[in-house]
XYZ file of C-alpha atoms in Angstrom:
377
model
C 94.617 22.727 95.373
C 93.926 19.309 96.882
C 91.134 18.743 94.367
C 93.483 19.433 91.509
C 95.776 16.651 92.736
C 93.261 13.879 92.139
C 95.074 11.373 89.864
C 91.743 10.029 88.560
C 90.957 13.426 87.034
C 94.216 13.560 85.045
C 92.923 11.796 81.878
C 89.885 14.092 81.713
C 92.058 17.158 82.232
C 94.468 16.030 79.522
C 91.571 15.494 77.123
C 90.208 18.948 77.948
C 93.661 20.446 77.475
C 94.144 18.844 74.068
C 90.693 19.911 72.901
C 91.152 23.490 74.117
C 94.612 23.837 72.567
C 93.372 22.457 69.241
C 90.467 24.910 69.329
C 92.895 27.747 70.143
C 94.968 26.886 67.075
C 91.874 26.759 64.864
C 90.621 30.123 66.155
C 94.075 31.662 65.691
C 94.250 30.488 62.063
C 90.862 32.075 61.370
C 91.892 35.356 63.004
C 89.630 35.070 66.072
C 92.133 36.226 68.680
C 89.982 36.347 71.821
C 88.523 32.823 71.454
C 92.050 31.659 70.625
C 93.307 33.270 73.822
C 90.543 31.645 75.839
C 91.358 28.243 74.362
C 95.076 28.673 75.052
C 94.426 29.724 78.647
C 92.024 26.837 79.315
C 94.350 24.362 77.597
C 97.394 25.380 79.638
C 95.439 25.564 82.908
C 94.028 22.080 82.320
C 97.504 20.769 81.519
C 98.879 22.308 84.719
C 96.043 20.817 86.771
C 96.724 17.408 85.209
C 100.411 17.720 86.108
C 99.438 18.388 89.731
C 97.601 15.067 89.752
C 100.625 13.187 88.429
C 103.305 12.029 90.864
C 105.846 12.046 88.044
C 105.062 15.482 86.609
C 103.775 17.359 89.659
C 106.950 19.418 90.014
C 106.532 20.753 86.469
C 103.041 22.111 87.175
C 104.277 25.503 88.393
C 105.948 26.333 85.077
C 102.755 25.498 83.162
C 100.592 27.534 85.557
C 102.861 30.533 84.910
C 102.310 30.138 81.169
C 98.544 29.852 81.688
C 98.419 33.092 83.675
C 100.625 34.817 81.084
C 98.326 33.661 78.263
C 95.285 34.968 80.135
C 96.963 38.348 80.710
C 97.921 38.669 77.039
C 94.419 37.747 75.858
C 92.262 39.541 78.448
C 94.378 42.317 80.002
C 91.380 44.446 80.920
C 90.123 41.714 83.256
C 93.345 41.846 85.291
C 94.020 45.597 85.508
C 91.231 46.584 87.907
C 88.501 44.843 89.885
C 85.585 46.963 91.025
C 87.670 50.117 91.116
C 90.645 48.419 92.811
C 93.834 48.765 90.752
C 95.546 45.390 90.817
C 99.025 46.931 90.581
C 98.548 47.993 94.210
C 98.602 44.305 95.126
C 102.069 43.671 93.649
C 104.108 44.886 96.637
C 102.049 43.005 99.284
C 102.172 39.859 97.156
C 105.959 40.087 96.842
C 106.243 40.572 100.611
C 104.053 37.525 101.222
C 106.186 35.443 98.844
C 109.350 36.597 100.629
C 107.826 35.763 104.022
C 107.084 32.279 102.748
C 110.682 31.938 101.600
C 111.869 33.092 105.021
C 109.929 30.332 106.779
C 112.010 27.785 104.840
C 115.288 29.289 106.082
C 117.192 28.730 109.304
C 120.316 30.233 110.839
C 122.092 27.009 109.906
C 121.706 27.970 106.250
C 124.006 30.940 106.816
C 126.430 28.935 108.954
C 126.746 26.490 106.064
C 128.853 29.120 104.237
C 131.749 28.149 106.512
C 131.467 24.500 105.474
C 131.230 25.125 101.717
C 132.762 28.582 101.149
C 134.096 27.969 97.641
C 130.741 26.891 96.207
C 128.716 29.629 97.926
C 131.131 32.469 97.131
C 131.566 31.300 93.525
C 127.821 31.200 92.961
C 127.062 34.549 94.596
C 129.970 36.257 92.810
C 128.763 34.948 89.444
C 125.198 35.967 90.222
C 126.109 39.586 90.903
C 128.565 39.946 88.008
C 127.550 37.693 85.110
C 123.814 38.353 85.250
C 123.862 42.185 85.524
C 126.612 42.468 82.878
C 124.934 40.107 80.416
C 121.623 41.872 81.064
C 123.284 45.133 80.000
C 124.965 43.401 77.034
C 121.820 41.784 75.649
C 119.740 44.922 76.198
C 122.159 46.815 73.967
C 122.605 43.964 71.499
C 118.858 43.694 70.839
C 118.211 47.422 70.812
C 116.196 47.626 74.028
C 115.980 51.138 75.422
C 114.739 53.101 78.394
C 112.642 51.359 81.023
C 112.640 47.969 79.281
C 116.457 47.910 79.117
C 116.683 48.995 82.749
C 114.225 46.242 83.655
C 116.379 43.534 82.045
C 119.414 44.788 83.968
C 117.298 44.934 87.133
C 116.215 41.320 86.721
C 119.854 40.287 86.341
C 120.868 42.338 89.381
C 118.481 40.630 91.797
C 119.162 37.860 94.276
C 118.156 34.254 93.802
C 114.617 33.242 94.663
C 112.684 30.277 95.934
C 112.114 29.029 92.354
C 115.802 28.128 92.067
C 115.490 25.980 95.210
C 112.519 24.125 93.682
C 114.371 23.529 90.400
C 117.463 22.353 92.302
C 115.298 19.833 94.156
C 113.828 18.569 90.872
C 117.340 18.205 89.450
C 118.488 16.105 92.401
C 121.293 18.629 92.960
C 122.571 20.100 96.251
C 119.466 21.643 97.816
C 121.337 22.761 100.950
C 123.820 24.684 98.813
C 121.003 26.249 96.775
C 119.164 27.428 99.889
C 122.383 28.843 101.339
C 123.214 30.710 98.132
C 119.688 32.132 98.012
C 119.960 33.257 101.632
C 123.382 34.867 101.166
C 122.536 36.611 97.885
C 119.314 37.920 99.450
C 121.189 39.369 102.427
C 123.657 41.049 100.039
C 120.955 42.475 97.767
C 120.488 45.875 99.529
C 124.078 46.701 98.570
C 124.688 44.757 95.358
C 121.418 45.376 93.474
C 121.477 49.221 93.742
C 125.211 49.240 92.926
C 124.715 47.171 89.776
C 121.736 49.271 88.719
C 123.550 52.576 89.290
C 126.556 51.351 87.296
C 124.794 49.668 84.371
C 121.245 51.062 84.106
C 121.995 54.738 84.762
C 122.197 55.421 81.027
C 118.568 54.333 80.618
C 116.917 55.720 83.762
C 117.964 57.934 86.679
C 118.788 55.474 89.483
C 118.779 56.581 93.111
C 120.556 54.003 95.249
C 119.259 55.055 98.691
C 115.527 54.646 97.871
C 116.292 51.305 96.219
C 118.157 50.098 99.320
C 115.231 51.117 101.522
C 112.771 49.401 99.202
C 114.790 46.157 99.257
C 114.839 46.255 103.045
C 111.062 46.719 103.081
C 110.174 44.373 100.217
C 112.686 41.584 100.724
C 114.748 41.552 103.892
C 112.030 42.438 106.410
C 109.591 39.706 105.251
C 112.416 37.137 104.925
C 113.674 37.992 108.423
C 110.132 37.724 109.792
C 109.731 34.297 108.202
C 113.104 33.157 109.534
C 112.163 34.268 113.087
C 108.825 32.454 112.835
C 110.641 29.307 111.727
C 113.038 29.564 114.667
C 110.755 30.618 117.518
C 107.361 29.326 116.353
C 108.333 26.022 114.737
C 104.900 24.454 115.222
C 103.209 27.305 113.374
C 105.933 27.210 110.703
C 105.278 23.506 110.120
C 101.553 24.140 109.742
C 102.205 27.101 107.454
C 104.490 24.982 105.283
C 101.399 23.062 104.157
C 99.828 26.091 102.471
C 102.514 28.770 102.056
C 104.183 27.108 99.010
C 100.811 27.075 97.234
C 100.145 30.683 98.202
C 103.595 31.656 96.923
C 102.978 29.849 93.631
C 99.684 31.634 93.035
C 101.275 34.907 94.166
C 104.070 34.619 91.605
C 101.552 33.764 88.880
C 99.402 36.759 89.862
C 102.356 39.187 89.857
C 103.392 38.021 86.372
C 99.818 38.257 85.072
C 99.291 41.772 86.474
C 102.586 42.982 85.021
C 101.795 41.615 81.554
C 98.230 42.954 81.622
C 99.352 46.486 82.556
C 101.850 46.713 79.680
C 100.370 44.281 77.194
C 100.540 46.588 74.151
C 104.114 47.617 74.956
C 105.054 43.962 75.349
C 103.634 43.164 71.905
C 105.758 45.968 70.432
C 109.034 44.643 71.899
C 108.120 40.957 72.215
C 110.648 39.599 69.708
C 113.782 41.431 70.901
C 112.829 41.119 74.580
C 112.147 37.388 74.340
C 115.430 36.815 72.482
C 117.343 38.841 75.081
C 115.606 37.025 77.950
C 116.298 33.557 76.525
C 119.982 34.316 75.941
C 120.290 36.011 79.341
C 118.893 32.979 81.139
C 120.843 30.484 79.004
C 124.095 32.366 79.607
C 123.467 32.213 83.344
C 123.035 28.436 83.266
C 126.039 27.874 80.983
C 128.504 30.252 82.627
C 127.358 29.193 86.099
C 128.079 25.545 85.350
C 131.283 26.153 83.406
C 132.798 28.531 85.967
C 131.874 26.245 88.859
C 133.602 23.316 87.153
C 136.522 25.612 86.379
C 137.166 26.320 90.063
C 137.055 22.619 90.910
C 133.482 22.006 92.061
C 131.922 18.609 91.401
C 129.104 18.011 88.922
C 126.298 18.127 91.499
C 127.461 21.383 93.093
C 128.156 22.866 89.649
C 124.605 22.076 88.558
C 123.357 23.802 91.700
C 125.445 26.901 90.974
C 124.213 26.873 87.375
C 120.568 26.914 88.447
C 121.140 29.546 91.114
C 122.990 31.877 88.720
C 120.519 31.414 85.867
C 117.347 31.977 87.909
C 116.758 35.336 89.574
C 114.104 36.535 92.006
C 111.539 37.815 89.510
C 109.205 38.922 92.284
C 111.934 41.134 93.703
C 112.606 42.677 90.279
C 108.887 43.307 89.720
C 108.420 44.812 93.170
C 111.366 47.183 92.695
C 110.135 48.160 89.233
C 106.787 49.246 90.658
C 107.950 50.531 94.051
C 111.156 52.379 93.091
C 111.222 52.877 89.326
C 107.439 53.474 89.236
C 107.319 51.684 85.904
C 105.269 48.794 84.610
C 107.541 48.713 81.559
C 110.568 48.049 83.769
C 108.724 45.029 85.185
C 108.171 43.469 81.738
C 111.561 41.699 81.466
C 110.956 39.821 84.720
C 107.467 38.895 83.483
C 109.038 37.468 80.301
C 112.268 35.931 81.586
C 110.727 34.583 84.801
C 108.324 32.191 83.008
C 110.993 31.249 80.476
C 113.501 30.513 83.264
C 110.909 28.356 85.042
C 110.178 26.305 81.905
C 113.817 26.016 80.796
C 114.977 25.294 84.339
C 112.382 22.565 84.782
C 113.485 20.947 81.515
C 117.169 21.174 82.460
C 116.451 19.806 85.932
C 114.506 16.846 84.534
C 117.377 16.054 82.157
C 119.940 16.196 84.960
C 117.780 14.068 87.252
C 117.346 11.402 84.551
C 121.085 11.384 83.822
C 121.856 10.979 87.520
C 119.370 8.121 87.829
C 120.872 6.462 84.750
C 124.381 6.675 86.210
C 123.151 5.337 89.555
C 121.344 2.440 87.838
C 124.467 1.608 85.829
C 126.514 1.638 89.014
C 124.108 -0.741 90.769
C 124.111 -3.066 87.750
C 127.905 -3.074 87.668
C 128.109 -3.815 91.378
C 125.547 -6.616 91.030
C 127.471 -8.162 88.154
C 130.728 -8.011 90.078
C 129.207 -9.673 93.154
C 127.564 -12.447 91.113
C 130.812 -13.068 89.292
């Protein structure tokens, strides 16, 4: 990772990216799909590596890495399904647990106590997350004709808690990071009750949903690793500080790997439903951002807190959705919506965050200029 952050390598990586992407387009036009896929994968990976070496664009690298892994899985699924007899889908649950442990090490008991200091913002965000996202997941699944496991998977994605990605995007946006972390912590603690309830109510028409096994799975997949990370942060702070140097990178690669494995396992099914599923995922995510911001402003929250709520509502814990799809629903198809909407949410969220950060900097600069003019006058 450190080698990829060498600023001097950025121009070479950008040149490699441009060449590879141009070659991918040429191969695609001539009908050579595998070379096109290789070019696309190399081009995106080089672009992501270049972003890591740029102080300005480093925070956008994760979204591009996700796209690179997705492109590789679509082009070479057989390379990601099994390695030497080991079925990669068996790695999904441990990877999700590791990601959740990493998230736990960033939390503290003070994050939960913060609910008392900002109850309106936290309760508004969590309420929207567990109503708007499951309901719009159900709505768009029906609107675009998704059925069975894929429809259940879209509802599942919308029924999950917030994840660490929303905290990263909030930081990029210059919004209220403390509020984002608190909302993530609270929604995660509520997930053993709220996620099975939403799934039983809305996804039962597509798949038989048993709430008790799902609750147990959430405790095992999500709450236990998060609690372990939180305890490490509290009682082993020195180790937690050392771990904070490498756990974010491990989590990033873990998320990329989970998405790639999911896509590879159901690549042909994804091709068959790609158009409707992508449309549903884009609208689902966009609705979360829009309704989150609008409702937060409607209850009297300021712009910064409303932006935070918007990001938290629009971005779900894709790792949690994928883990539950494999562990409880026993379905790679049910994991596809999180593999599609997760990357889209990362890219769209990064773009939205960059826009909000620039607008905030512009307002701040205008305020400083006005103050300077007033003092000189």
